[in-house]
Amino acid sequence: MRTTVVLVEEPGADFTFAEVELDEPRADEVLVRIVATGLCHTDLTVPTMLPAEMMPTVVGHEGTGVVEQVGADVNGIEVGDHVVLSFRSCRACGPCQAGDVGYCEQSLLLNYMGMRADGSTTMKRRRDDGESQTVFGSFFGQSSLARHALAYADNCVVVDKGLDLTRLAPFACGFQTGAGTVLNVLDPAADEPIVVFGAGAVGLAAVAAARGAGVETVVVVDPVPARRAVAEEYGAAVLDPAADPGESGGSVEERVKALTGGGAAYAIDTTAIPAVVLQAQHSLRARGLLVALGLGAPEYTIDAIDLLQSGKIVRSSIEGEADPLRTIPELVALREAGRFDVDHLVTTYPFERIADAVADAAAGVVVKPVLVWGE
């Protein structure tokens, strides 16, 4: 079938629109008409890392939509279902069998290589010279920066048809990662303070989850006033890392410790800035835990003396240890119960304004841009 996609033609290039021929769904695939797609930092960074041989490509991994066709081997999903599309996992390897689907042994192939597991691709387009050209996709098993996407039972989460799909798109990755880190990795008690570095979609989802879970003290560190203001709406204490230490009460670490009674029990970094990760480590109390979530810097500097003398832990997490088939319904239920208040973090854009969405997100004007197809 012919459909419209948002292409990246070469590494580092801007998004452009194109018509492609999308395969009919195979026996294990689900064809989804995309309603909305969240724009994630990963959609911007991964295309800059791919080799030219994997271009042009279609990314997008926070899709929501309506099922139009279902392969013969797919169970539990029907035509007309409303779905949230998340990351893929094989469901058969050791980590998957243990419930750790984010650490699937086939994760690289299923989510990042631009093709199906058997090496076939799902899209082609006709070039100006009349020749057929392969278009790489299958990004997170969806490539949902498109009007239609092929997905799978393992990354296709059925949701109530009465829910607004434009608000649920970020549950596929950004909100799932932030909230999952709090609920699945930290599981904090009410009196265990949390500090979050970076008040983007992931960081604010973590704040929303922590406050919804009853955590009494949450501190947010971010240089953008508008994002600090959003964090304050959740009841978080906020710090401007650019503030003069002499006028603001000390370094970032000192101010966090003052607000948390000697140091946070948990820290979350979403910035991927090495100096900020080090601040996060130094903001912890003894035996505190830092979870680094940001994607960007290839190396971090860790204070080994502080680590060895304090029993602190520094670790990462993939998608907040979430299994989308379980975690997304849980987060949707928390949202409906008023314990995961994230709707106001979303700003919608028509797909044709994708360049504006990218610019606004980079400038901190919006927290979470979501692209929506018109009729």
Coordinates of C-alpha atoms in Angstrom, one line a residue, residues 58-290:
V58 CA 12.0 6.4 8.9
V59 CA 12.1 6.7 12.6
G60 CA 9.4 7.3 15.2
H61 CA 8.8 5.0 18.2
E62 CA 6.0 6.6 20.2
G63 CA 3.1 5.8 17.8
T64 CA -0.6 5.5 18.6
G65 CA -3.3 4.6 16.2
V66 CA -6.1 2.3 15.0
V67 CA -5.5 -1.3 13.8
E68 CA -6.5 -1.8 10.1
Q69 CA -5.1 -5.3 9.4
V70 CA -4.0 -8.2 11.6
G71 CA -1.7 -11.1 10.5
A72 CA -3.0 -14.6 10.8
D73 CA -0.7 -15.5 13.6
V74 CA -1.4 -12.5 15.8
N75 CA -3.6 -13.1 18.9
G76 CA -5.3 -10.6 21.2
I77 CA -5.4 -7.7 18.7
E78 CA -8.3 -7.0 16.4
V79 CA -9.1 -4.7 13.5
G80 CA -10.5 -1.5 15.0
D81 CA -8.5 -1.7 18.2
H82 CA -6.8 1.4 19.5
V83 CA -3.2 0.8 20.3
V84 CA 0.0 2.3 21.7
L85 CA 3.2 1.2 20.0
S86 CA 6.3 0.7 22.1
F87 CA 9.7 -1.1 21.8
R88 CA 10.1 -4.6 20.5
S89 CA 11.5 -7.7 22.3
C90 CA 11.7 -11.4 21.2
R91 CA 9.9 -12.8 24.2
A92 CA 12.0 -15.9 24.0
C93 CA 15.6 -15.3 25.1
G94 CA 16.8 -15.6 28.7
P95 CA 16.2 -11.9 29.7
C96 CA 12.8 -11.9 28.1
Q97 CA 11.8 -15.1 29.8
A98 CA 12.9 -13.5 33.1
G99 CA 10.7 -10.5 32.4
D100 CA 13.5 -8.2 31.5
V101 CA 12.3 -7.4 28.0
G102 CA 14.2 -4.2 27.8
Y103 CA 17.4 -6.3 27.8
C104 CA 16.3 -8.7 25.1
E105 CA 19.2 -10.4 23.4
Q106 CA 17.7 -9.4 20.0
S107 CA 17.0 -5.8 20.9
L108 CA 19.5 -4.2 18.5
L109 CA 18.2 -6.2 15.6
L110 CA 14.5 -5.7 16.5
N111 CA 14.7 -2.0 17.2
Y112 CA 17.6 -0.3 15.5
M113 CA 18.8 -2.1 12.3
G114 CA 16.1 -0.7 9.9
M115 CA 14.7 -4.1 8.9
R116 CA 12.8 -7.1 10.0
A117 CA 14.5 -9.9 12.0
D118 CA 15.0 -11.9 8.8
G119 CA 16.8 -9.0 7.1
S120 CA 14.0 -7.9 4.8
T121 CA 12.8 -4.3 4.7
T122 CA 9.2 -3.1 4.7
M123 CA 9.3 0.0 2.5
K124 CA 10.4 1.2 -1.0
R125 CA 10.0 4.4 -2.9
R126 CA 10.3 5.4 -6.6
R127 CA 13.2 7.7 -7.1
D128 CA 13.1 10.6 -9.6
D129 CA 15.1 8.5 -12.1
G130 CA 12.3 5.9 -11.9
E131 CA 14.4 3.3 -10.0
S132 CA 13.1 1.6 -6.9
Q133 CA 14.9 2.5 -3.7
T134 CA 14.9 0.7 -0.3
V135 CA 13.6 2.8 2.6
F136 CA 14.8 1.5 6.0
G137 CA 12.4 1.4 8.8
S138 CA 11.1 -1.1 11.4
F139 CA 12.5 1.4 14.0
F140 CA 11.4 0.0 17.4
G141 CA 9.2 -2.3 15.3
Q142 CA 7.1 0.6 14.1
S143 CA 8.7 3.6 12.3
S144 CA 5.7 5.6 13.3
L145 CA 6.7 9.0 11.8
A146 CA 4.3 7.9 9.1
R147 CA 0.6 7.6 8.3
H148 CA 0.8 3.8 8.6
A149 CA 3.1 1.5 10.4
L150 CA 3.8 -2.2 10.7
A151 CA 3.9 -3.4 14.3
Y152 CA 3.9 -6.7 16.2
A153 CA 2.0 -8.3 19.1
D154 CA 5.0 -7.8 21.4
N155 CA 5.0 -4.0 21.0
C156 CA 1.3 -3.3 20.3
V157 CA -0.6 -2.4 23.5
V158 CA -4.4 -2.3 23.2
V159 CA -6.1 0.6 25.0
D160 CA -9.6 1.8 25.7
K161 CA -11.2 3.4 22.6
G162 CA -12.5 6.2 24.7
L163 CA -9.0 7.5 25.5
D164 CA -7.3 10.3 23.7
L165 CA -4.5 8.8 21.6
T166 CA -2.7 12.1 21.2
R167 CA -2.1 12.1 25.0
L168 CA -1.0 8.5 25.2
A169 CA 1.7 8.6 22.6
P170 CA 4.5 9.5 25.0
F171 CA 3.5 6.5 27.2
A172 CA 5.3 4.4 24.6
C173 CA 8.8 5.6 25.6
G174 CA 9.4 8.9 27.3
F175 CA 6.7 8.8 30.0
Q176 CA 7.3 5.0 30.4
T177 CA 11.0 5.5 31.0
G178 CA 10.7 8.3 33.5
A179 CA 7.8 6.7 35.5
G180 CA 9.2 3.2 35.1
T181 CA 12.5 4.3 36.6
V182 CA 10.7 5.6 39.7
L183 CA 8.1 2.8 40.1
N184 CA 10.2 -0.2 38.9
V185 CA 13.8 0.7 39.7
L186 CA 13.6 3.0 42.8
D187 CA 10.3 2.0 44.4
P188 CA 10.7 4.8 46.9
A189 CA 9.2 5.2 50.3
A190 CA 7.4 8.4 51.0
D191 CA 10.3 9.7 53.2
E192 CA 13.0 8.9 50.6
P193 CA 13.9 12.1 48.7
I194 CA 14.5 12.1 45.0
V195 CA 16.4 14.6 42.9
V196 CA 15.8 14.7 39.1
F197 CA 18.3 16.4 36.8
G198 CA 16.6 17.6 33.6
A199 CA 12.9 18.5 33.4
G200 CA 12.1 17.2 30.0
A201 CA 9.5 14.6 29.2
V202 CA 11.4 11.8 30.9
G203 CA 12.4 13.8 34.0
L204 CA 8.9 15.3 34.5
A205 CA 7.3 11.9 34.1
A206 CA 9.6 10.7 36.9
V207 CA 8.4 13.7 39.0
A208 CA 4.8 12.9 38.3
A209 CA 5.2 9.3 39.2
A210 CA 7.1 10.1 42.4
R211 CA 4.5 12.6 43.5
G212 CA 1.7 10.3 42.6
A213 CA 3.3 7.5 44.6
G214 CA 3.4 9.8 47.7
V215 CA 7.1 10.8 47.7
E216 CA 7.2 13.8 50.0
T217 CA 10.4 15.6 48.8
V218 CA 11.3 15.8 45.1
V219 CA 13.9 18.2 43.8
V220 CA 14.3 19.2 40.2
V221 CA 17.4 20.8 38.7
D222 CA 17.0 22.4 35.3
P223 CA 18.3 25.7 33.7
V224 CA 15.0 26.5 31.8
P225 CA 12.6 28.6 33.9
A226 CA 9.5 27.4 32.1
R227 CA 10.4 23.8 32.9
R228 CA 11.2 24.5 36.5
A229 CA 7.7 26.2 36.7
V230 CA 6.1 22.9 35.5
A231 CA 8.0 21.0 38.1
E232 CA 6.8 23.4 40.8
E233 CA 3.2 22.6 39.8
Y234 CA 3.9 19.1 41.0
G235 CA 5.0 20.4 44.4
A236 CA 8.7 19.8 43.6
A237 CA 11.5 22.1 44.9
V238 CA 13.4 23.5 42.0
L239 CA 17.0 24.6 41.5
D240 CA 18.6 26.7 38.7
P241 CA 22.0 25.1 38.1
A242 CA 23.2 28.4 36.6
A243 CA 22.5 30.5 39.7
D244 CA 25.4 32.1 41.4
P245 CA 26.5 29.8 44.3
G246 CA 27.2 32.8 46.5
E247 CA 23.7 34.2 46.1
S248 CA 21.7 30.9 45.9
G249 CA 23.1 29.1 48.9
G250 CA 25.9 27.1 47.5
S251 CA 26.7 24.6 44.7
V252 CA 23.9 22.5 43.2
E253 CA 25.0 19.6 45.3
E254 CA 25.0 21.7 48.5
R255 CA 21.5 23.0 47.7
V256 CA 20.2 19.5 47.0
K257 CA 21.6 18.3 50.3
A258 CA 20.0 21.2 52.2
L259 CA 16.6 20.4 50.7
T260 CA 16.8 16.7 51.3
G261 CA 18.2 16.6 54.8
G262 CA 21.7 15.6 53.9
G263 CA 21.4 14.2 50.5
A264 CA 18.9 12.5 48.2
A265 CA 18.1 8.8 48.5
Y266 CA 17.8 8.6 44.8
A267 CA 18.9 10.7 41.8
I268 CA 17.9 10.4 38.2
D269 CA 19.9 12.0 35.4
T270 CA 18.2 12.6 32.0
T271 CA 20.7 15.1 30.6
A272 CA 23.6 12.8 29.5
I273 CA 25.9 15.7 30.4
P274 CA 29.0 14.3 32.2
A275 CA 29.3 17.2 34.6
V276 CA 25.7 16.9 35.6
V277 CA 25.9 13.2 36.1
L278 CA 28.8 13.9 38.5
Q279 CA 26.6 16.5 40.3
A280 CA 23.9 13.9 40.6
Q281 CA 26.4 11.5 42.3
H282 CA 27.5 14.1 44.7
S283 CA 23.9 15.0 45.6
L284 CA 23.3 11.5 47.1
R285 CA 23.4 10.5 50.7
A286 CA 25.5 7.5 51.7
R287 CA 24.2 4.3 49.9
G288 CA 22.1 6.4 47.6
L289 CA 21.3 5.3 44.1
L290 CA 21.9 7.2 40.8

